[in-house]
Coordinates of C-alpha atoms in Angstrom, one line a residue:
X428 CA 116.8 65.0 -64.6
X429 CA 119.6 64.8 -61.9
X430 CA 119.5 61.0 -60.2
X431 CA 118.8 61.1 -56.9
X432 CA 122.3 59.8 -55.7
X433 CA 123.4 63.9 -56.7
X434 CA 121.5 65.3 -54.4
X435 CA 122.6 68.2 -52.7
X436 CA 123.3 67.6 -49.1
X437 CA 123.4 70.4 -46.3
X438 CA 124.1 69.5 -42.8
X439 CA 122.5 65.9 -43.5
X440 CA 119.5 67.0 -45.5
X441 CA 119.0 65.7 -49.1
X442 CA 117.7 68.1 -51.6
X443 CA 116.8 67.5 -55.5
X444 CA 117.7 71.0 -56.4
X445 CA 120.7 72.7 -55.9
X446 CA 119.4 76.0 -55.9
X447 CA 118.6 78.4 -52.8
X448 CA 116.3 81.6 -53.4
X449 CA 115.6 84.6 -51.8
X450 CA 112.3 86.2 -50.7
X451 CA 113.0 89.7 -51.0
X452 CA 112.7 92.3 -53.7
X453 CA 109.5 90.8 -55.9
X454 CA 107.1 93.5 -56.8
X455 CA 104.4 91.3 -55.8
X456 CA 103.7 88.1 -53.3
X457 CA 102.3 86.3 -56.2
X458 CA 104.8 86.8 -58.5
X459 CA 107.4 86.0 -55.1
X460 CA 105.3 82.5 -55.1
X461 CA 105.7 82.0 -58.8
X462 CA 109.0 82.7 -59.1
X463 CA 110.0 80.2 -55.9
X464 CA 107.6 77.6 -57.7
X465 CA 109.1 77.9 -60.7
X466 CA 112.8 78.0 -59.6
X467 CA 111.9 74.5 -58.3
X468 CA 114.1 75.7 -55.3
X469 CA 113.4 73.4 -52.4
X470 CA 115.2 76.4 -49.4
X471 CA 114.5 80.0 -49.3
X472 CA 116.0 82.7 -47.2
X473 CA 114.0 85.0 -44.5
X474 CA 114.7 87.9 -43.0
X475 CA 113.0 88.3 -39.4
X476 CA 114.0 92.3 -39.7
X477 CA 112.7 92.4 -43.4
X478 CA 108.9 91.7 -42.2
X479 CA 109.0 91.6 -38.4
X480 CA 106.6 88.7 -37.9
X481 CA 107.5 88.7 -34.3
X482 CA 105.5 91.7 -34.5
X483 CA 102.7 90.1 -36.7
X484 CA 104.1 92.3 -39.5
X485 CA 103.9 91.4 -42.6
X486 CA 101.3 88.3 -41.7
X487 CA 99.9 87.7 -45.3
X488 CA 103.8 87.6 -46.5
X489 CA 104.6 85.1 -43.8
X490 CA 101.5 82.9 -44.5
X491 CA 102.5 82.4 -48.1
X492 CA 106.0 81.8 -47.2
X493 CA 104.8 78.7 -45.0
X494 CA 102.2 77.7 -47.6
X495 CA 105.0 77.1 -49.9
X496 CA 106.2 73.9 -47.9
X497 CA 109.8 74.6 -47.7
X498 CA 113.0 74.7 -45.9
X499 CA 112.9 77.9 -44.2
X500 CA 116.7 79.7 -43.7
X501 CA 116.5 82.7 -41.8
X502 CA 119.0 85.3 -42.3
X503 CA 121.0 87.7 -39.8
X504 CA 120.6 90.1 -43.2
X505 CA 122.0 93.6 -41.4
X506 CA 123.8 93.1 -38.6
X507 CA 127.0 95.2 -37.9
X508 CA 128.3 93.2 -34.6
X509 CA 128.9 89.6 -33.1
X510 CA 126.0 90.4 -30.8
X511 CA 123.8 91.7 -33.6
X512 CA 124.1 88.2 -35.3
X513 CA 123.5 86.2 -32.3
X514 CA 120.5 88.1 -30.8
X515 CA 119.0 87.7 -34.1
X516 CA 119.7 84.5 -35.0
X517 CA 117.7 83.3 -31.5
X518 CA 114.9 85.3 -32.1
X519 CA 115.0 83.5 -35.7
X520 CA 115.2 80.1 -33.9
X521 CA 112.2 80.5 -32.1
X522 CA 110.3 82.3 -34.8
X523 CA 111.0 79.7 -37.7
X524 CA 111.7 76.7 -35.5
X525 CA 115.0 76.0 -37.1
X526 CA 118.6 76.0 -36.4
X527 CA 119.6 76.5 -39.4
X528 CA 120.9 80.0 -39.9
X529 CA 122.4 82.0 -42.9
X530 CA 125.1 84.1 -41.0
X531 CA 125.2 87.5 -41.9
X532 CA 127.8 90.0 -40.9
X533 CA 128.5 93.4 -42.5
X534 CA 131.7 95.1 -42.5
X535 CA 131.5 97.8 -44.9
X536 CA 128.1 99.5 -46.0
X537 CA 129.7 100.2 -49.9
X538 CA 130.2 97.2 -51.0
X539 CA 128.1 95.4 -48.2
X540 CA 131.2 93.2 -47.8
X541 CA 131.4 90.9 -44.8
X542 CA 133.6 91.7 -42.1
X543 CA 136.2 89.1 -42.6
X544 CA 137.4 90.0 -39.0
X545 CA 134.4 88.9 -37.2
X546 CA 132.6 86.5 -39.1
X547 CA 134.8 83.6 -37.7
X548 CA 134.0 84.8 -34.6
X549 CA 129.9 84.7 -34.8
X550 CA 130.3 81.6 -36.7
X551 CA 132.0 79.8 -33.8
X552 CA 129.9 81.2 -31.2
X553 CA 126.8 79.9 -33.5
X554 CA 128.2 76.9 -33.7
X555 CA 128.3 76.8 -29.3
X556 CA 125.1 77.8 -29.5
X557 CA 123.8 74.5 -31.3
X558 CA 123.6 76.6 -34.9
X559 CA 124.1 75.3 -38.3
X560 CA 125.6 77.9 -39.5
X561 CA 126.0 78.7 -43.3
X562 CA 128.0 82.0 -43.3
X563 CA 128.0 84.6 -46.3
X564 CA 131.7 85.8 -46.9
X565 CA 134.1 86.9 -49.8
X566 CA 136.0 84.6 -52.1
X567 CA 139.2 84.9 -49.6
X568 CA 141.0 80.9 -49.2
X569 CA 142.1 81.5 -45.6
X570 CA 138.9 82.9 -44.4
X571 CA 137.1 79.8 -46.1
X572 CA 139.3 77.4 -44.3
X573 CA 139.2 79.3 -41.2
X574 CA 135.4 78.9 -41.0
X575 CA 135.6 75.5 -42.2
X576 CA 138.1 74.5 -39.3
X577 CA 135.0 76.7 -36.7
X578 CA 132.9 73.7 -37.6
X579 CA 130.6 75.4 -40.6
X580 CA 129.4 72.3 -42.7
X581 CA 128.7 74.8 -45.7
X582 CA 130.3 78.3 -46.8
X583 CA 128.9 80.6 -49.0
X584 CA 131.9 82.9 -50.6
X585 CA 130.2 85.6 -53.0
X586 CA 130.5 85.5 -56.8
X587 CA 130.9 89.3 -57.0
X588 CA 128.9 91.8 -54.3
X589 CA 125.8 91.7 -53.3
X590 CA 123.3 93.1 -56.0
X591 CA 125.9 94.1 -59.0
X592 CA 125.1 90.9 -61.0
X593 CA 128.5 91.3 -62.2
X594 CA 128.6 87.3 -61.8
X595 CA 132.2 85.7 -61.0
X596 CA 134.3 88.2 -60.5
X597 CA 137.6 86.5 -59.8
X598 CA 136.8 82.3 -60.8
X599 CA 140.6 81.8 -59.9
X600 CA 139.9 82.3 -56.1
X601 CA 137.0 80.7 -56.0
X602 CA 138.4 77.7 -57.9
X603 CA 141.1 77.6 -54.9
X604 CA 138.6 77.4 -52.7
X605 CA 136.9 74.9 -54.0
X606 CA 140.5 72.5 -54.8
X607 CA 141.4 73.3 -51.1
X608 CA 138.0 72.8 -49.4
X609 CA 136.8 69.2 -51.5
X610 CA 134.8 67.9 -48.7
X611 CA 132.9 71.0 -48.1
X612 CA 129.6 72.1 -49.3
X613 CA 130.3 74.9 -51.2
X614 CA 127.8 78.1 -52.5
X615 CA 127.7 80.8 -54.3
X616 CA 125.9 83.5 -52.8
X617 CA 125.5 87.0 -53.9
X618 CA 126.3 88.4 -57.1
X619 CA 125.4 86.4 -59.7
X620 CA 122.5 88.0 -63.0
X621 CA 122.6 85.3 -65.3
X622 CA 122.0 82.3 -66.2
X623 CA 125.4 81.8 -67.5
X624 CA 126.8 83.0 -64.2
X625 CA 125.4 80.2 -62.5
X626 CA 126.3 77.6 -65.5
X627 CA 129.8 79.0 -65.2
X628 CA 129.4 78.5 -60.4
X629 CA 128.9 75.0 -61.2
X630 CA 131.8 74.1 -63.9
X631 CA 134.2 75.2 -61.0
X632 CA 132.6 72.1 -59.1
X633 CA 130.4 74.3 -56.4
X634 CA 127.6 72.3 -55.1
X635 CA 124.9 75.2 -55.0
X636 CA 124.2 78.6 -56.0
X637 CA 122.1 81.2 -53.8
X638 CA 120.0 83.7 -55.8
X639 CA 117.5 86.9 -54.9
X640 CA 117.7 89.9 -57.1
X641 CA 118.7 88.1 -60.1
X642 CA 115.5 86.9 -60.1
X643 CA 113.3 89.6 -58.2
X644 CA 114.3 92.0 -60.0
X645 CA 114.5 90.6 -63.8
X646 CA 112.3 92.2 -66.1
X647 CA 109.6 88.5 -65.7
X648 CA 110.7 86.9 -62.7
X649 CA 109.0 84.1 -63.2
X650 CA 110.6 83.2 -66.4
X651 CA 114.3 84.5 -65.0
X652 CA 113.7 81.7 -62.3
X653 CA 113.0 79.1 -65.0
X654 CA 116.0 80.0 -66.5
X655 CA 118.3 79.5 -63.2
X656 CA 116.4 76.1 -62.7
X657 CA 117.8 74.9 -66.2
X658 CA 121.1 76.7 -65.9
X659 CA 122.3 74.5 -62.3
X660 CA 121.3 71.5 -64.3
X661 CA 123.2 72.4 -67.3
X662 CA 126.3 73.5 -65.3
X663 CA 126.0 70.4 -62.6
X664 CA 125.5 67.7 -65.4
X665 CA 128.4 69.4 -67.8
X666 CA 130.6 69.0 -64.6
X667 CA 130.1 65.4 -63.8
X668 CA 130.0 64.7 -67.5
X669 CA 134.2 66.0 -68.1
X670 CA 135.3 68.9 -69.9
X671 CA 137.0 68.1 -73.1
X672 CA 141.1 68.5 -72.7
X673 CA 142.2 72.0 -73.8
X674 CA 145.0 72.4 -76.2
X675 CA 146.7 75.1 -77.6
X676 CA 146.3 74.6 -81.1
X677 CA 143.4 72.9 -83.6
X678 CA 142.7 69.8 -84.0
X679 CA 140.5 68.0 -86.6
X680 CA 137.3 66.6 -85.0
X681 CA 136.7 64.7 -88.2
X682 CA 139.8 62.4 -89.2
X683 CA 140.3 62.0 -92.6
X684 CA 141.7 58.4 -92.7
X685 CA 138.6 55.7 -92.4
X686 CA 136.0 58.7 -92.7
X687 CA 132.7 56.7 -92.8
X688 CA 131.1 59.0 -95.6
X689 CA 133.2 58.8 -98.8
X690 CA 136.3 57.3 -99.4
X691 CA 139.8 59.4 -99.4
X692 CA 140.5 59.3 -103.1
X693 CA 136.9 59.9 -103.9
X694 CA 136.4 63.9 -105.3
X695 CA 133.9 65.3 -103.5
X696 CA 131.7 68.4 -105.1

């Protein structure tokens, strides 16, 4: 178990777990449920266009979200434009009753890539518009910094794009990041199929991983999201324990001078 003075922390919130999970994707609400139960996530991502509860859509899918007792973050999940995001992310204000908002800006419908042009942008205007804004980008270090220096508390890079489960696609970068930005909550979002991927998010010393179809769309979701839970503990605790030095060559980790077991000269069958 983590001590509580490692709790994660996201715009003055304390959380136990340091993973966020996404709503979308399960083939059933119950498995949805079971999977968020089991993740022991404490946030999950919303989409208001996903569902369209400001149109009672999707009601029974809503209720069970709220029955689940936690941190709601609504997404601006397919929006193309500054106004897009902004629009939405009111409507998502007064829906969930937050300010909290997962910025979402698409720049290229391939890759789903963010628009690293505008982001900073929506981000800042957010921000003016009393947001907490925890904008999805790519692993670039000067788009990072610029939308640490808009006033975004916590950045989200991707691992790899959105859905490939490809995991970290470039750790270099993303270690940059992380070396340049220290004070900075930092996430993975997007990308990551594996355990080890997360495992691997946290060794680089990123606080928190974000996770959908990984999980949604494993073969048992439920046991997938077990797995994650385990694997941020495993990767955070590996971290704060110290990697080992690495060398380039051998070395013995069993001296032979003042060996416990049997003395030097002794043969040994």
């Amino acid at each position: 178990m983590m001590s509580q003075h490692d709790n994660l922390i996201i715009y003055g919130q304390s959380f136990t777990s340091r993973m966020l999970i996404g709503s979308a994707l399960y083939p059933s609400i119950d498995v949805m449920k079971a999977a968020i139960v089991n993740s022991a996530s404490e946030i999950v991502t919303v989409s208001l266009r996903r569902q369209s509860p400001e149109r009672n859509g999707g009601n029974v899918f809503w209720q069970e979200i709220q029955s689940l007792g936690l941190t709601l973050l609504p997404n601006t999940a397919g929006c193309h434009s500054v106004k897009e995001v902004v629009n939405l992310a009111k409507m998502s204000r007064e829906l969930f009753e937050t300010n909290w908002i997962k910025l979402e800006l698409i720049g290229d419908e391939y890759n789903l890539q963010p628009d690293p042009i505008n982001l900073v942008s929506a981000a800042e205007t957010l921000i003016k518009e009393g947001f907490k804004v925890l904008p999805y980008c790519t692993d670039d270090l000067v788009l990072c910094r610029r939308l640490a220096d808009s006033g975004c508390e916590v950045i989200m890079p991707w691992g790899s794009p959105i859905g490939t489960g490809q995991g970290l696609a470039n750790p270099q970068a993303l270690s940059a990041i992380r070396h340049r930005l220290p004070d900075t909550t930092l996430v993975i979002d997007a990308g990551l199929g594996l355990p080890s991927h997360a495992v691997q998010a946290f060794e680089l010393g990123y606080d928190a991983i974000l996770l959908n179809s990984a999980i949604a769309q494993a073969v048992d979701p439920i046991a997938m999201a077990k797995a994650f839970a385990h694997a941020c503990q495993a990767g955070r605790q590996g971290y704060l324990a110290g990697r080992m030095p690495e060398r380039q060559v051998a070395q013995p980790s069993t001296p032979l001078m003042g060996m416990p077991f049997w003395h030097q000269d002794q043969p040994r069958n």
